GROMACS .gro file of C-alpha atoms in nm:
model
  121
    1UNK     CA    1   2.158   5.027  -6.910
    2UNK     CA    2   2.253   4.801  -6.614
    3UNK     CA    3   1.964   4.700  -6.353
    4UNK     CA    4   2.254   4.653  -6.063
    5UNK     CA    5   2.258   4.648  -5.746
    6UNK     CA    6   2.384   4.969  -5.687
    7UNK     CA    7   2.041   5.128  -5.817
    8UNK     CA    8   1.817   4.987  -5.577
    9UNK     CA    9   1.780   5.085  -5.186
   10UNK     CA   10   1.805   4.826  -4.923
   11UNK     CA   11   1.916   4.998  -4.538
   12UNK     CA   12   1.684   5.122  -4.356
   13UNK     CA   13   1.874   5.365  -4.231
   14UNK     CA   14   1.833   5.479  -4.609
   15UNK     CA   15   1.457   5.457  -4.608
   16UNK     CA   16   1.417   5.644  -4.285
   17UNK     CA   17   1.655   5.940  -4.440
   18UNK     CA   18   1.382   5.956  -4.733
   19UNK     CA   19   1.091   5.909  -4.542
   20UNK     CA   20   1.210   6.167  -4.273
   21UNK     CA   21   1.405   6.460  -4.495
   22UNK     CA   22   1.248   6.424  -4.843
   23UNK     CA   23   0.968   6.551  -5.026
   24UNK     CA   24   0.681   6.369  -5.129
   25UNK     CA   25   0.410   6.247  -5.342
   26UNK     CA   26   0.100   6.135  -5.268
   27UNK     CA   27  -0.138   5.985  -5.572
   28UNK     CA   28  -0.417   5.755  -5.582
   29UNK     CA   29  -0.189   5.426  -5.650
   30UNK     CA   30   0.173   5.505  -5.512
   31UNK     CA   31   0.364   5.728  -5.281
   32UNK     CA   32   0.654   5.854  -5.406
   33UNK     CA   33   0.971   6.023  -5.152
   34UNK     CA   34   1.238   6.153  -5.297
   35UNK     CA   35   1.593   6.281  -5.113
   36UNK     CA   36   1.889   6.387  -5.253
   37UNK     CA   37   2.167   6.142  -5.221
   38UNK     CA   38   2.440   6.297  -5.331
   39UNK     CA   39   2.560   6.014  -5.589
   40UNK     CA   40   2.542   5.989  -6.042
   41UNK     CA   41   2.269   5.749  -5.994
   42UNK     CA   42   1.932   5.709  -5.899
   43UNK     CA   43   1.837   5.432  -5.614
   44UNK     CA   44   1.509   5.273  -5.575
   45UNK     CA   45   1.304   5.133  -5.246
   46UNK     CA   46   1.022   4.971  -5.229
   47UNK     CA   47   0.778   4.980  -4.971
   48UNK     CA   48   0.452   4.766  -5.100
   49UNK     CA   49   0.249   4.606  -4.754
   50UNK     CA   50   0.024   4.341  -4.691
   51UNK     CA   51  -0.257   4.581  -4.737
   52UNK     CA   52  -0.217   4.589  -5.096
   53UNK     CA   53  -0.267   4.220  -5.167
   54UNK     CA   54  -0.172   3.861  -5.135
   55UNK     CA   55   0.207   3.772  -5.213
   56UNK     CA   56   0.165   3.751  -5.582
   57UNK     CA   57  -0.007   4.085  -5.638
   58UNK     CA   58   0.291   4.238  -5.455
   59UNK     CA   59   0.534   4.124  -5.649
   60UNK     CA   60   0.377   4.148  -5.959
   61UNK     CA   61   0.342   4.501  -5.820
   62UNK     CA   62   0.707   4.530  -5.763
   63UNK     CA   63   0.855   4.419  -6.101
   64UNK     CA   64   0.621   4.651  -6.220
   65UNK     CA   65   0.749   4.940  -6.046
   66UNK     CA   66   1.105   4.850  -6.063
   67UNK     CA   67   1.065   4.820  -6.446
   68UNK     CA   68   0.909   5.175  -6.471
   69UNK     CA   69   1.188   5.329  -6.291
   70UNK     CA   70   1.424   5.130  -6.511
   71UNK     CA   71   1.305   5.265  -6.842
   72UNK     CA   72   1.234   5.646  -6.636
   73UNK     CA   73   1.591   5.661  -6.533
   74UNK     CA   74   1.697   5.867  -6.828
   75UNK     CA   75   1.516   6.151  -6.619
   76UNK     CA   76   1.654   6.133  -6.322
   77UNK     CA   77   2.003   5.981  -6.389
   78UNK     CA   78   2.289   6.270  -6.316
   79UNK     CA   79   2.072   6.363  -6.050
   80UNK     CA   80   2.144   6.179  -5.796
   81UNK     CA   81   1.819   6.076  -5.590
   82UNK     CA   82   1.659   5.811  -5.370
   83UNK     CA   83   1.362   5.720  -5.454
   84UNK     CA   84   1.090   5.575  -5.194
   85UNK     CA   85   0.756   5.431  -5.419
   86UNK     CA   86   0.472   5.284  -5.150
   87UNK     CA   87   0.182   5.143  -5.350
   88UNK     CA   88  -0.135   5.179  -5.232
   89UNK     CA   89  -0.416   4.962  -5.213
   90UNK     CA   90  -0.585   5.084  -5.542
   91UNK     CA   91  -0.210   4.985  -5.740
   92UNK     CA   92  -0.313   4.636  -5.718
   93UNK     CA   93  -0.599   4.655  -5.946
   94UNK     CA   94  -0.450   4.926  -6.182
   95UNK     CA   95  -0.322   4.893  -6.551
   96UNK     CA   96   0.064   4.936  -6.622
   97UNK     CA   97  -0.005   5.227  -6.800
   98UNK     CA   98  -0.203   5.391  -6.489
   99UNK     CA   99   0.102   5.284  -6.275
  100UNK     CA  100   0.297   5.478  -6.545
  101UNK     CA  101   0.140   5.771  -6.559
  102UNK     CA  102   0.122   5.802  -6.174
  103UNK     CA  103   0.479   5.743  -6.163
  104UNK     CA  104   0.542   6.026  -6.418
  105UNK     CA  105   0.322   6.283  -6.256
  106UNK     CA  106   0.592   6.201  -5.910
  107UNK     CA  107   0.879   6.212  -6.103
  108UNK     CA  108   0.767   6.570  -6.265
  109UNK     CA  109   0.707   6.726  -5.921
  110UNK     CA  110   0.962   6.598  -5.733
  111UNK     CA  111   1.272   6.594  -5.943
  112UNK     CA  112   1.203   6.782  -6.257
  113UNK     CA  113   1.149   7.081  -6.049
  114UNK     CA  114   0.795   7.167  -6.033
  115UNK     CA  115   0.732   7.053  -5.671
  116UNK     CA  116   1.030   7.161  -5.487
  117UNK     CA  117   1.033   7.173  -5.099
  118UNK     CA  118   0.959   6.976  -4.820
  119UNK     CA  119   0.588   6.825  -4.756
  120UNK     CA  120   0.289   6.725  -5.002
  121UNK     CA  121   0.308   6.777  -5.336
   0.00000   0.00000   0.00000
């Protein structure tokens, strides 16, 4: 398994798209929007704001997520989807394995099939 640059979203006009037309997620730590995108692989974005914490906690934050969606992929690859994650405030003080499980719980309702449609989920 490759962590290239073709697995990660970086237009906005990308984000919008996700934001706008996908379904969605909303947990405790993250925010998850998912969308279609017609490829084989999965893409991820990141949205993670000042809100959350200083610099470091964000990006600690952010190689956290990316590395859950890295060893998740097996789920989701085939089916083609971008991914939006926002963390939330209460990510930055949350174990790995809490940022796990949240991210499971998305994945299960929005691409696995048990959350289908537009809206909350």
């Amino acid at each position: 398994m490759t962590r290239a640059r073709k697995m990660r979203l970086t237009d906005s006009r990308d984000f919008e798209r996700v934001y706008r037309e996908g379904s969605v997620y909303r947990g405790r730590l993250l925010s998850v929007h998912a969308y279609p995108n017609g490829l084989e692989n999965p893409r991820l974005g990141l949205a993670v704001s000042k809100r959350v914490g200083s610099a470091v906690i964000r990006n600690k934050l952010r190689r956290r997520i990316r590395e859950i969606f890295f060893w998740r992929r097996s789920r989701i690859d085939g089916k083609g989807y971008d991914l939006v994650v926002s963390a939330r405030p209460a990510a930055a003080s949350a174990s790995f394995g809490e940022l796990e499980d949240e991210f499971d719980r998305a994945l299960e309702k929005l691409v696995n099939g048990t959350g289908e449609g537009r809206g909350d989920v």
